[in-house]
Amino acid sequence: MYRTHTCGELRAIHTGNQVTLAGWVQTVRKFGAITFVDLRDRYGITQLLFGEDLNKELEDSPLGREFVLQATGTVSERSNKNPNLPTGDIEIAISSYKILNKSAVPPFTIQDDTDGGDDLRMKYRYLDLRRNAVKRNLELRYAVNRAARNYLHNQGFMDIETPFLIKSTPEGARDFVVPSRMNPGQFYALPQSPQTFKQLLMVSGYDRYYQIVKCFRDEDLRADRQPEFTQIDCEMAFVEQEDILSMFEGLIKSIFKDVKGIDYTDTVERMTWEDAMWNFGNDKPDIRFGMKLLNLKKPGSVYTNKQGQSELIDGADFKVFDEAETVIAIAVPGCSEYSRKQTDELTEWVKRPQIGMKGLVFIKCNTDGTYKSSVDKFYSEEKLKAIADAAGAKAGDLVLILAGAEERTRKAVSELRLEMGKRLGLRKDDEFRLLWVLDFPLFEYDEEGNRWVARHHPFTSPKPAQIETMINNNPVIENAAEYLQHPYANIKANAYDMVLNGNEIGGGSIRIFQRELQEKMFAALGMDKEEQLHKFGFLLGAFEYGAPPHGGIAFGFDRLCSILGGSESIRDFIAFPKNNSGRDVMLDAPATIDEKQFEELQIKLNLK
Ligand code: ASP
């Protein structure tokens, strides 16, 4: 037997017991004739005391950091207790020991605040994983996994595995492909998600399916994405949107409870996609704080007249506003006393290339009831007050206004809002606010191809009241500049996203389940009959054999863990992640393969 106990479990009540521990040497401290060793394993650290009698042996074969050690001795109460360590009341007076394996000097210290940089830690990830900080993240991941499985199991869901070597599933990214040796010239695709399989399982009658499953998407790796990531993937039959929403807010609340001990008793807020875009500038609003956007040129709003001019800002000869497609304001609480230096810094912030604005207009709503702005030349105090009031500003607030092209300005204000929220400490790590965003558009305009693409995926059903609009209108966009006027631009889907603290943690939809409508959908996306059959013949076929109404959702498991763990990076919650260029620096993958493998696959490289 290698050990009687772990390095984390011995306490004062064990005093006098004869024990054997095994683990890694964290530190060795020599005091004259005695030596202290901190021995570490997954469960903790225990102090070992090597007395004079073992001195010679230790000198002959000294212990080094990360040596694997087995040591036997008696538990004794420490005179000098360490209250910061669970095992800090005791130490083991060692009578015999054995070095099970030596270790080279590790390239960084295996401690919470290690001296190892990111790249080095990734290269030696197996050592990094010994660190407490990383271990805690993996423990949290496992706790989320267990909580999800418990909840779903209790709700009658069945975990069913689906294949990885498949034909393309469209989730909007490129597929990773795998050549087939037995079928030369043919390729499998790795699933971007199990989407079509889980729908087939509904046809087969497994009306509550889930899987915690790897998905593969060959995307350009924008900040914090991984080419392979994990979803909690779920599907249900005989459900409407409402059933899905309540089932899966239950899931997330149950994870909160089991993993964080949080009783999330509030009802989960809901917002339409349109409202999210107008009021927060993006489709995953962080609702831990207010600071809603006021679009001063919103068509049809109380501030805009029939000619589309904003009565609050237009006609004051301020060209920047007059000529801008969009002007958007936010009221930042308690910042009216910002100095010149601070407003200049904010102006520089919005001018950074990532934000890309030309400048920033501000109105200070002073506590004495006066208004001061960077556009005093153009607007009377009365006008400034009207703008500030409309933006919801109170005395003491600072109104920030950006103007420019619609999409860019909306994005910029949305970023500015988040930045100000962060600077003012309104985005607290330990506060969790859930939100459903509903009624997404069914289609998205693809500028490059001047065509419609599915906003979620092609299996998402339109709102029933808008099915006719989809069926009865030609998808062709005659005039690219006026695509917004096309009837398809306004069709909404039975699709929903769950948002947590400004992050999309899950998304799904009610699906199309009739062959005819699915064919119409494919056709709307520009697929002719032949392509439909080639790509999705199996699904269309299945829909002919009694497909039940169904819908589902998938949660980004890595992201959920990172938010619950209070971290910005999903990599911290993946045992063996890839770097920002999609490389595994430990394995040094991707890599070239042997000539023989190419031959077997009958593949010749033609690199450009
Ligand atoms: N398969 C979808 C996705 O990966 C989720 C769903 O619609 O259930 O986003």
Coordinates of C-alpha atoms and ligand atoms in Angstrom, one line a residue:
M1 CA 0.0 0.0 0.0
Y2 CA 1.5 3.3 -1.0
R3 CA -0.4 5.4 1.5
T4 CA -2.7 5.3 4.5
H5 CA -3.9 8.9 4.2
T6 CA -3.8 11.8 1.8
C7 CA -1.8 14.9 2.5
G8 CA -5.0 16.9 3.3
E9 CA -6.7 14.9 5.9
L10 CA -4.7 14.5 9.1
R11 CA -5.7 16.6 12.1
A12 CA -4.8 16.8 15.8
I13 CA -7.2 14.0 16.6
H14 CA -4.9 11.7 14.7
T15 CA -2.0 12.4 17.0
G16 CA -0.1 9.2 17.8
N17 CA -1.3 7.4 14.7
Q18 CA 1.2 5.7 12.5
V19 CA 0.7 6.8 8.9
T20 CA 2.2 6.7 5.5
L21 CA 1.8 9.5 3.0
A22 CA 2.8 9.8 -0.6
G23 CA 3.1 13.0 -2.7
W24 CA 5.3 15.6 -4.2
V25 CA 7.9 17.6 -2.3
Q26 CA 6.8 21.2 -2.3
T27 CA 9.6 22.7 -0.1
V28 CA 12.6 21.4 1.9
R29 CA 13.8 23.5 4.9
K30 CA 16.8 22.4 6.8
F31 CA 17.3 23.6 10.4
G32 CA 20.6 22.3 11.8
A33 CA 20.1 18.6 12.2
I34 CA 16.4 18.5 11.4
T35 CA 14.6 18.9 8.1
F36 CA 11.1 20.0 7.4
V37 CA 9.4 18.9 4.1
D38 CA 6.1 20.1 2.9
L39 CA 4.5 17.2 1.1
R40 CA 1.7 18.0 -1.4
D41 CA -0.9 16.0 -3.2
R42 CA -4.3 16.8 -4.7
Y43 CA -5.9 17.1 -1.3
G44 CA -3.5 19.4 0.5
I45 CA -0.1 19.8 2.2
T46 CA 1.3 18.1 5.2
Q47 CA 4.5 18.9 7.1
L48 CA 7.0 16.1 7.5
L49 CA 9.7 16.3 10.2
F50 CA 12.9 14.4 9.5
G51 CA 14.9 14.1 12.7
E52 CA 18.6 13.7 13.3
D53 CA 18.5 9.9 12.8
L54 CA 17.6 10.4 9.1
N55 CA 20.1 13.2 8.5
K56 CA 22.8 11.0 7.0
E57 CA 20.3 9.3 4.6
L58 CA 19.0 12.7 3.5
E59 CA 22.5 14.0 2.9
D60 CA 23.4 10.9 0.8
S61 CA 20.3 11.3 -1.4
P62 CA 18.9 14.8 -1.0
L63 CA 15.3 15.6 -1.7
G64 CA 14.5 18.1 -4.4
R65 CA 11.4 20.0 -5.4
E66 CA 8.7 17.9 -7.0
F67 CA 10.4 14.6 -6.0
V68 CA 7.8 11.9 -5.5
L69 CA 8.1 10.7 -1.9
Q70 CA 6.6 8.1 0.3
A71 CA 7.1 8.6 4.0
T72 CA 6.0 6.8 7.1
G73 CA 5.9 8.2 10.6
T74 CA 3.8 9.2 13.6
V75 CA 1.3 12.1 13.7
S76 CA 2.4 14.6 16.3
E77 CA 0.9 17.9 17.4
R78 CA 3.0 20.8 16.3
S79 CA 4.3 23.3 18.9
N80 CA 4.3 26.0 16.2
K81 CA 0.8 25.6 14.6
N82 CA -0.1 27.1 11.2
P83 CA -3.7 28.3 11.3
N84 CA -3.6 28.9 7.5
L85 CA -3.3 25.3 6.7
P86 CA -6.0 22.7 7.3
T87 CA -3.3 20.3 8.5
G88 CA -1.5 23.0 10.3
D89 CA -2.0 21.6 13.8
I90 CA 0.1 18.5 13.1
E91 CA 3.2 17.2 11.5
I92 CA 4.5 13.7 10.8
A93 CA 7.6 12.6 12.7
I94 CA 9.1 10.5 9.9
S95 CA 10.7 7.1 10.7
S96 CA 11.3 5.9 7.2
Y97 CA 10.9 7.1 3.7
K98 CA 11.4 6.2 0.1
I99 CA 12.0 8.3 -3.0
L100 CA 9.5 6.9 -5.5
N101 CA 10.8 9.1 -8.3
K102 CA 13.1 12.0 -8.8
S103 CA 12.2 15.2 -10.5
A104 CA 14.1 17.7 -12.7
V105 CA 14.0 21.2 -11.4
P106 CA 10.5 22.5 -12.5
P107 CA 10.6 25.4 -15.0
F108 CA 8.4 27.5 -12.7
T109 CA 7.3 27.4 -9.1
I110 CA 4.3 25.2 -8.3
Q111 CA 2.6 27.8 -6.2
D112 CA -0.5 30.0 -6.4
D113 CA 1.4 33.1 -7.5
T114 CA 3.9 31.2 -9.8
D115 CA 6.8 32.9 -11.5
G116 CA 5.8 31.0 -14.8
G117 CA 4.5 33.0 -17.7
D118 CA 1.6 31.9 -19.8
D119 CA 3.5 30.2 -22.5
L120 CA 5.8 28.3 -20.2
R121 CA 2.9 27.1 -18.1
M122 CA 1.0 25.9 -21.2
K123 CA 4.1 24.0 -22.4
Y124 CA 4.3 22.3 -19.1
R125 CA 0.6 22.2 -18.4
Y126 CA 1.0 18.9 -16.5
L127 CA 3.0 20.9 -13.9
D128 CA 0.7 23.9 -14.1
L129 CA -2.2 21.5 -13.2
R130 CA -0.4 20.7 -9.9
R131 CA -1.0 24.3 -8.8
N132 CA -3.8 24.9 -6.4
A133 CA -5.3 27.8 -8.4
V134 CA -5.7 25.6 -11.5
K135 CA -6.9 22.6 -9.5
R136 CA -9.6 24.7 -7.9
N137 CA -10.8 25.7 -11.4
L138 CA -11.0 22.1 -12.5
E139 CA -12.8 21.2 -9.3
L140 CA -15.4 23.9 -10.0
R141 CA -15.8 22.6 -13.6
Y142 CA -16.5 19.1 -12.2
A143 CA -18.9 20.5 -9.7
V144 CA -20.8 22.3 -12.5
N145 CA -20.8 19.1 -14.5
R146 CA -22.2 17.1 -11.6
A147 CA -24.8 19.7 -10.8
A148 CA -26.0 19.8 -14.4
R149 CA -26.1 16.0 -14.7
N150 CA -28.1 15.7 -11.4
Y151 CA -30.6 18.3 -12.4
L152 CA -31.1 16.9 -15.9
H153 CA -31.2 13.3 -14.7
N154 CA -33.9 14.2 -12.1
Q155 CA -35.9 15.8 -14.8
G156 CA -35.9 12.6 -16.9
F157 CA -33.2 13.6 -19.4
M158 CA -31.1 10.8 -20.9
D159 CA -27.4 11.3 -21.8
I160 CA -27.0 9.9 -25.3
E161 CA -23.7 10.0 -27.1
T162 CA -23.6 11.2 -30.7
P163 CA -20.8 10.6 -33.2
F164 CA -17.8 12.9 -33.8
L165 CA -17.1 11.7 -37.3
I166 CA -20.0 13.1 -39.3
K167 CA -21.1 15.2 -42.2
S168 CA -21.1 19.0 -41.8
T169 CA -23.5 20.6 -39.3
P170 CA -24.0 24.3 -40.0
E171 CA -23.6 26.5 -37.0
G172 CA -22.0 29.3 -38.8
A173 CA -18.4 28.4 -38.6
R174 CA -16.0 26.3 -40.7
D175 CA -15.8 22.6 -40.2
F176 CA -12.7 20.7 -39.1
V177 CA -12.4 17.9 -41.6
V178 CA -10.9 14.4 -41.2
P179 CA -9.8 12.4 -44.3
S180 CA -11.2 8.9 -44.5
R181 CA -8.6 6.3 -45.4
M182 CA -11.2 3.7 -46.3
N183 CA -13.0 6.1 -48.6
P184 CA -10.2 7.9 -50.4
G185 CA -11.0 11.4 -51.4
Q186 CA -13.8 11.6 -48.8
F187 CA -13.9 13.5 -45.6
Y188 CA -15.7 13.5 -42.3
A189 CA -16.5 16.7 -40.6
L190 CA -16.2 17.1 -36.9
P191 CA -19.5 18.3 -35.4
Q192 CA -19.9 22.0 -34.7
S193 CA -22.6 20.8 -32.4
P194 CA -24.8 17.6 -32.2
Q195 CA -27.7 19.7 -33.6
T196 CA -29.1 17.4 -36.2
F197 CA -28.5 14.2 -34.1
K198 CA -30.4 15.6 -31.2
Q199 CA -33.3 16.4 -33.5
L200 CA -33.2 12.9 -34.9
L201 CA -33.3 11.6 -31.3
M202 CA -36.6 13.5 -30.9
V203 CA -37.9 11.8 -34.0
S204 CA -36.9 8.5 -32.3
G205 CA -38.9 9.3 -29.2
Y206 CA -36.1 10.2 -26.7
D207 CA -38.0 13.2 -25.7
R208 CA -35.5 14.5 -23.1
Y209 CA -31.9 14.3 -24.3
Y210 CA -28.8 15.9 -23.0
Q211 CA -25.0 15.5 -23.5
I212 CA -22.0 17.3 -22.1
V213 CA -20.2 17.2 -25.3
K214 CA -17.2 18.5 -27.3
C215 CA -18.0 20.7 -30.3
F216 CA -15.5 21.7 -33.0
R217 CA -15.5 25.0 -34.9
D218 CA -12.7 26.2 -37.1
E219 CA -13.2 29.9 -36.5
D220 CA -10.7 32.7 -36.3
L221 CA -10.0 32.7 -32.6
R222 CA -11.4 36.0 -31.4
A223 CA -10.7 36.7 -27.8
D224 CA -11.2 33.7 -25.6
R225 CA -12.5 31.1 -28.0
Q226 CA -11.2 27.6 -28.3
P227 CA -11.4 25.5 -31.5
E228 CA -12.8 22.7 -29.4
F229 CA -15.1 23.5 -26.6
T230 CA -17.8 21.9 -24.5
Q231 CA -21.5 22.4 -24.5
I232 CA -24.3 21.2 -22.2
D233 CA -26.5 20.2 -25.1
C234 CA -30.2 19.6 -24.6
E235 CA -33.3 18.9 -26.6
M236 CA -36.9 18.2 -25.6
A237 CA -40.0 17.1 -27.6
F238 CA -43.6 18.2 -27.2
V239 CA -42.6 21.6 -25.9
E240 CA -43.2 25.2 -26.5
Q241 CA -40.7 28.0 -25.9
E242 CA -42.1 28.6 -22.4
D243 CA -41.4 25.0 -21.4
I244 CA -37.9 25.3 -22.5
L245 CA -37.3 28.6 -20.7
S246 CA -38.6 27.3 -17.4
M247 CA -36.8 24.0 -17.6
F248 CA -33.4 25.6 -18.3
E249 CA -33.6 28.5 -16.0
G250 CA -34.2 25.7 -13.5
L251 CA -31.0 24.1 -14.7
I252 CA -28.9 27.3 -14.2
K253 CA -30.5 28.1 -10.8
S254 CA -29.7 24.5 -9.7
I255 CA -26.1 24.9 -10.8
F256 CA -25.9 28.2 -8.9
K257 CA -27.2 26.5 -5.8
D258 CA -25.1 23.3 -5.9
V259 CA -21.9 25.0 -7.0
K260 CA -22.0 28.5 -5.4
G261 CA -24.6 28.0 -2.7
I262 CA -26.6 30.8 -4.2
D263 CA -30.4 30.8 -4.0
Y264 CA -31.4 32.6 -7.1
T265 CA -35.1 33.1 -6.3
D266 CA -35.7 36.1 -8.6
T267 CA -37.6 35.5 -11.7
V268 CA -35.2 35.5 -14.7
E269 CA -35.7 38.8 -16.6
R270 CA -36.7 38.8 -20.2
M271 CA -36.0 41.2 -23.0
T272 CA -36.7 41.1 -26.7
W273 CA -33.8 41.2 -29.0
E274 CA -35.0 44.6 -30.3
D275 CA -35.1 46.1 -26.9
A276 CA -31.7 44.8 -26.1
M277 CA -30.3 46.4 -29.2
W278 CA -32.0 49.7 -28.6
N279 CA -31.4 50.0 -24.9
F280 CA -28.0 48.3 -24.5
G281 CA -26.5 48.3 -27.9
N282 CA -25.9 44.6 -28.0
D283 CA -27.8 41.3 -27.8
K284 CA -26.2 40.2 -24.5
P285 CA -26.7 43.1 -22.1
D286 CA -25.1 43.1 -18.7
I287 CA -28.1 44.1 -16.5
R288 CA -26.2 44.3 -13.3
F289 CA -26.4 48.0 -13.9
G290 CA -28.5 50.6 -15.7
M291 CA -27.0 53.3 -17.9
K292 CA -29.4 52.5 -20.8
L293 CA -28.7 53.9 -24.2
L294 CA -30.8 56.8 -25.4
N295 CA -30.9 56.9 -29.2
L296 CA -31.6 60.5 -30.0
K297 CA -32.5 59.7 -33.6
K298 CA -34.6 56.6 -33.0
P299 CA -37.2 56.6 -35.7
G300 CA -40.7 57.0 -34.3
S301 CA -39.6 58.0 -30.8
V302 CA -41.1 61.0 -29.0
Y303 CA -38.0 63.0 -29.9
T304 CA -38.1 62.5 -33.6
N305 CA -40.4 64.4 -35.9
K306 CA -42.0 63.1 -39.1
Q307 CA -39.0 64.1 -41.1
G308 CA -36.8 61.9 -38.9
Q309 CA -35.1 64.9 -37.2
S310 CA -34.5 64.7 -33.6
E311 CA -36.1 67.6 -31.8
L312 CA -33.6 67.4 -29.0
I313 CA -30.5 67.9 -31.0
D314 CA -31.1 68.8 -34.6
G315 CA -31.3 72.4 -36.0
A316 CA -28.7 73.8 -33.6
D317 CA -26.1 74.0 -36.3
F318 CA -24.0 71.4 -34.7
K319 CA -22.9 69.5 -37.8
V320 CA -21.5 66.5 -36.0
F321 CA -25.0 65.7 -34.7
D322 CA -26.9 67.0 -37.7
E323 CA -25.0 64.9 -40.1
A324 CA -24.7 61.7 -38.1
E325 CA -26.8 58.7 -38.9
T326 CA -27.1 57.9 -35.2
V327 CA -26.5 59.9 -32.0
I328 CA -26.6 57.9 -28.7
A329 CA -26.3 59.1 -25.1
I330 CA -25.8 57.4 -21.8
A331 CA -26.0 58.9 -18.3
V332 CA -23.1 57.9 -16.1
P333 CA -24.1 58.1 -12.5
G334 CA -22.2 60.4 -10.1
C335 CA -19.5 61.6 -12.6
S336 CA -20.5 65.2 -13.1
E337 CA -17.3 66.4 -11.4
Y338 CA -15.0 64.7 -13.9
S339 CA -12.0 66.9 -14.5
R340 CA -10.9 68.1 -17.9
K341 CA -8.1 65.4 -17.7
Q342 CA -10.7 62.7 -17.1
T343 CA -13.0 63.7 -20.0
D344 CA -10.0 64.1 -22.3
E345 CA -9.0 60.5 -21.3
L346 CA -12.4 59.2 -22.1
T347 CA -12.3 61.0 -25.4
E348 CA -9.0 59.2 -26.2
W349 CA -10.6 56.0 -25.1
V350 CA -13.4 56.2 -27.6
K351 CA -10.9 57.2 -30.3
R352 CA -8.9 54.0 -29.9
P353 CA -9.0 51.9 -33.1
Q354 CA -11.0 49.2 -31.3
I355 CA -13.7 51.7 -30.6
G356 CA -13.2 53.8 -33.6
M357 CA -15.1 57.0 -32.8
K358 CA -14.1 60.5 -33.8
G359 CA -14.9 62.2 -30.5
L360 CA -17.0 62.4 -27.5
V361 CA -19.6 65.0 -26.4
F362 CA -20.4 65.3 -22.7
I363 CA -22.9 67.1 -20.5
K364 CA -22.2 67.6 -16.8
C365 CA -25.4 67.7 -14.8
N366 CA -24.0 69.7 -11.9
T367 CA -25.4 69.2 -8.4
D368 CA -26.4 72.9 -8.2
G369 CA -28.8 72.3 -11.1
T370 CA -26.6 73.9 -13.8
Y371 CA -25.5 72.1 -17.0
K372 CA -22.1 72.4 -18.6
S373 CA -21.1 70.7 -21.8
S374 CA -18.5 70.4 -24.5
V375 CA -21.1 71.8 -26.9
D376 CA -22.2 74.9 -25.0
K377 CA -21.7 76.9 -28.1
F378 CA -24.6 75.2 -29.8
Y379 CA -27.0 74.3 -27.1
S380 CA -28.7 76.4 -24.5
E381 CA -28.7 75.1 -20.9
E382 CA -32.4 74.4 -21.4
K383 CA -31.6 72.1 -24.4
L384 CA -28.8 70.4 -22.5
K385 CA -31.2 69.7 -19.6
A386 CA -33.8 68.3 -22.1
I387 CA -31.2 65.9 -23.5
A388 CA -29.9 64.9 -20.1
D389 CA -33.4 64.4 -18.8
A390 CA -34.2 62.2 -21.8
A391 CA -31.1 60.1 -21.1
G392 CA -32.4 59.6 -17.5
A393 CA -29.6 61.7 -16.0
K394 CA -29.9 63.1 -12.4
A395 CA -28.1 65.9 -10.7
G396 CA -24.5 64.7 -10.3
D397 CA -24.4 62.6 -13.5
L398 CA -22.3 62.9 -16.6
V399 CA -24.0 62.4 -19.9
L400 CA -21.7 60.9 -22.7
I401 CA -22.8 61.2 -26.3
L402 CA -21.4 59.5 -29.4
A403 CA -22.4 60.2 -33.0
G404 CA -21.7 58.5 -36.3
A405 CA -22.7 55.6 -38.5
E406 CA -25.4 53.5 -37.0
E407 CA -23.8 50.2 -36.3
R408 CA -20.4 51.5 -35.3
T409 CA -21.9 54.1 -32.9
R410 CA -24.2 51.5 -31.3
K411 CA -21.3 49.2 -30.7
A412 CA -19.1 52.0 -29.4
V413 CA -21.7 53.2 -26.9
S414 CA -22.3 49.7 -25.8
E415 CA -18.5 49.3 -25.1
L416 CA -18.4 52.6 -23.4
R417 CA -21.3 51.7 -21.2
L418 CA -19.5 48.4 -20.1
E419 CA -16.3 50.3 -19.5
M420 CA -17.9 52.9 -17.3
G421 CA -19.8 50.1 -15.5
K422 CA -16.4 48.5 -14.8
R423 CA -14.7 51.7 -13.8
L424 CA -17.5 52.5 -11.4
G425 CA -17.5 49.0 -9.8
L426 CA -21.0 48.2 -11.0
R427 CA -19.9 44.8 -12.6
K428 CA -19.3 42.8 -9.5
D429 CA -17.9 39.3 -9.8
D430 CA -20.1 38.0 -7.0
E431 CA -23.3 39.3 -8.4
F432 CA -25.1 37.1 -10.9
R433 CA -27.9 38.4 -13.1
L434 CA -29.7 36.1 -15.6
L435 CA -31.6 37.3 -18.6
W436 CA -33.5 35.7 -21.4
V437 CA -33.1 37.5 -24.7
L438 CA -36.1 36.5 -26.9
D439 CA -37.5 37.1 -30.4
F440 CA -34.2 37.1 -32.4
P441 CA -34.4 37.8 -36.1
L442 CA -34.8 34.6 -38.1
F443 CA -32.4 35.8 -40.8
E444 CA -29.3 37.9 -41.0
Y445 CA -28.2 39.7 -44.1
D446 CA -24.9 38.5 -45.6
E447 CA -23.4 41.4 -47.3
E448 CA -20.8 39.5 -49.2
G449 CA -23.2 37.1 -50.8
N450 CA -26.1 39.6 -50.8
R451 CA -28.3 36.9 -49.4
W452 CA -30.0 35.7 -46.2
V453 CA -28.3 33.4 -43.7
A454 CA -29.8 31.8 -40.7
R455 CA -29.2 33.9 -37.6
H456 CA -29.2 30.9 -35.3
H457 CA -29.2 27.9 -37.6
P458 CA -31.4 26.7 -40.4
F459 CA -33.5 24.4 -38.2
T460 CA -34.9 27.3 -36.2
S461 CA -38.6 27.9 -36.6
P462 CA -40.0 31.3 -37.5
K463 CA -42.7 32.8 -35.2
P464 CA -45.8 31.0 -36.3
A465 CA -47.5 34.2 -37.3
Q466 CA -44.7 35.0 -39.7
I467 CA -44.4 31.6 -41.4
E468 CA -46.6 33.0 -44.2
T469 CA -44.3 36.0 -44.7
M470 CA -41.4 33.6 -45.2
I471 CA -43.2 31.3 -47.5
N472 CA -44.9 33.9 -49.6
N473 CA -42.0 36.2 -50.3
N474 CA -39.1 35.7 -52.6
P475 CA -35.9 35.6 -50.7
V476 CA -34.0 37.4 -53.4
I477 CA -32.7 40.8 -52.4
E478 CA -33.1 43.1 -55.4
N479 CA -31.5 46.1 -53.9
A480 CA -28.7 45.4 -51.5
A481 CA -28.8 49.0 -50.1
E482 CA -32.3 48.5 -49.0
Y483 CA -32.2 45.0 -47.6
L484 CA -33.8 46.3 -44.4
Q485 CA -37.0 46.9 -46.4
H486 CA -37.1 43.2 -47.5
P487 CA -39.9 41.4 -45.6
Y488 CA -37.4 38.8 -44.4
A489 CA -35.6 41.5 -42.4
N490 CA -38.5 41.6 -39.9
I491 CA -39.2 37.9 -39.5
K492 CA -38.6 36.9 -35.9
A493 CA -37.6 33.4 -34.7
N494 CA -38.7 31.3 -31.8
A495 CA -35.1 31.6 -30.6
Y496 CA -33.7 32.6 -27.2
D497 CA -30.4 33.2 -25.6
M498 CA -29.6 33.0 -21.9
V499 CA -27.3 35.8 -20.8
L500 CA -25.4 35.9 -17.6
N501 CA -23.6 39.2 -16.6
G502 CA -23.2 40.3 -20.1
N503 CA -22.2 36.9 -21.5
E504 CA -24.2 34.7 -23.8
I505 CA -24.1 31.4 -21.8
G506 CA -26.7 29.5 -23.9
G507 CA -28.8 29.7 -26.9
G508 CA -31.4 27.6 -28.7
S509 CA -34.7 27.6 -30.5
I510 CA -37.9 25.8 -31.2
R511 CA -37.3 23.8 -34.3
I512 CA -39.0 23.3 -37.6
F513 CA -40.4 19.8 -37.6
Q514 CA -42.3 19.5 -40.9
R515 CA -40.4 18.6 -44.1
E516 CA -42.2 21.1 -46.2
L517 CA -41.4 24.1 -44.0
Q518 CA -37.8 22.9 -43.5
E519 CA -37.4 22.7 -47.3
K520 CA -38.8 26.3 -47.6
M521 CA -36.3 27.4 -45.0
F522 CA -33.4 25.8 -46.9
A523 CA -34.6 27.4 -50.1
A524 CA -34.8 30.8 -48.4
L525 CA -31.2 30.3 -47.5
G526 CA -30.4 29.8 -51.2
M527 CA -30.1 26.0 -51.2
D528 CA -31.6 24.3 -54.2
K529 CA -33.3 20.9 -54.0
E530 CA -30.2 18.9 -54.9
E531 CA -28.1 20.6 -52.3
Q532 CA -30.8 20.2 -49.7
L533 CA -30.9 16.5 -50.3
H534 CA -27.2 16.1 -50.5
K535 CA -26.6 17.9 -47.2
F536 CA -29.7 17.2 -45.2
G537 CA -31.6 14.4 -47.0
F538 CA -31.4 12.3 -43.8
L539 CA -33.2 15.0 -41.7
L540 CA -35.8 15.8 -44.4
G541 CA -36.4 12.0 -44.6
A542 CA -36.7 11.7 -40.8
F543 CA -39.3 14.5 -40.8
E544 CA -41.5 12.3 -42.9
Y545 CA -41.8 9.6 -40.2
G546 CA -43.6 11.3 -37.4
A547 CA -41.4 14.1 -36.2
P548 CA -42.8 15.5 -32.9
P549 CA -42.7 19.3 -32.2
H550 CA -39.4 19.9 -30.4
G551 CA -36.9 22.5 -29.3
G552 CA -33.7 22.8 -27.3
I553 CA -30.8 24.8 -26.1
A554 CA -27.1 24.4 -25.6
F555 CA -25.0 26.1 -22.9
G556 CA -21.3 27.0 -23.3
F557 CA -20.0 24.9 -20.5
D558 CA -16.5 26.4 -20.4
R559 CA -17.8 29.9 -20.3
L560 CA -20.3 29.1 -17.6
C561 CA -17.5 27.7 -15.5
S562 CA -15.3 30.7 -16.0
I563 CA -18.1 33.1 -15.0
L564 CA -18.9 31.1 -11.9
G565 CA -15.2 31.0 -11.1
G566 CA -14.9 34.8 -11.5
S567 CA -12.4 34.6 -14.4
E568 CA -12.4 36.2 -17.8
S569 CA -10.7 33.3 -19.5
I570 CA -12.2 30.0 -20.4
R571 CA -8.7 28.6 -20.8
D572 CA -8.3 28.6 -17.0
F573 CA -11.1 26.1 -16.8
I574 CA -9.9 23.6 -19.5
A575 CA -7.4 21.0 -18.5
F576 CA -5.5 21.1 -21.8
P577 CA -6.4 24.3 -23.7
K578 CA -5.1 25.6 -26.9
N579 CA -3.5 29.0 -27.3
N580 CA -4.8 32.0 -29.3
S581 CA -3.6 30.5 -32.5
G582 CA -5.3 27.3 -31.9
R583 CA -2.1 25.5 -31.0
D584 CA -1.5 23.0 -28.3
V585 CA 2.0 24.1 -27.3
M586 CA 2.6 21.1 -25.1
L587 CA 1.9 18.6 -27.9
D588 CA 3.1 21.0 -30.5
A589 CA -0.1 20.4 -32.5
P590 CA -1.3 20.8 -35.2
A591 CA 1.7 19.2 -36.9
T592 CA 2.6 17.6 -40.2
I593 CA 2.0 13.9 -40.6
D594 CA 4.2 11.1 -42.0
E595 CA 4.6 10.6 -45.7
K596 CA 3.2 7.1 -45.2
Q597 CA 0.0 8.5 -43.7
F598 CA -0.4 10.8 -46.7
E599 CA 0.1 7.8 -49.0
E600 CA -2.5 5.7 -47.1
L601 CA -5.0 8.6 -47.4
Q602 CA -4.0 9.2 -51.1
I603 CA -3.6 12.8 -50.3
K604 CA -1.0 15.1 -51.9
L605 CA -0.2 18.4 -50.3
N606 CA -0.3 21.4 -52.5
L607 CA 0.5 24.2 -50.1
K608 CA 0.3 27.7 -51.4
Ligands
ASP1 N1 -26.8 23.8 -31.7 C1 -27.1 25.1 -31.2 C2 -25.7 25.8 -30.9 O1 -24.7 25.1 -30.9 C3 -27.8 25.1 -29.9 C4 -29.3 24.8 -30.1 O2 -29.9 25.4 -31.0 O3 -29.7 23.9 -29.3 O4 -25.7 27.0 -30.8

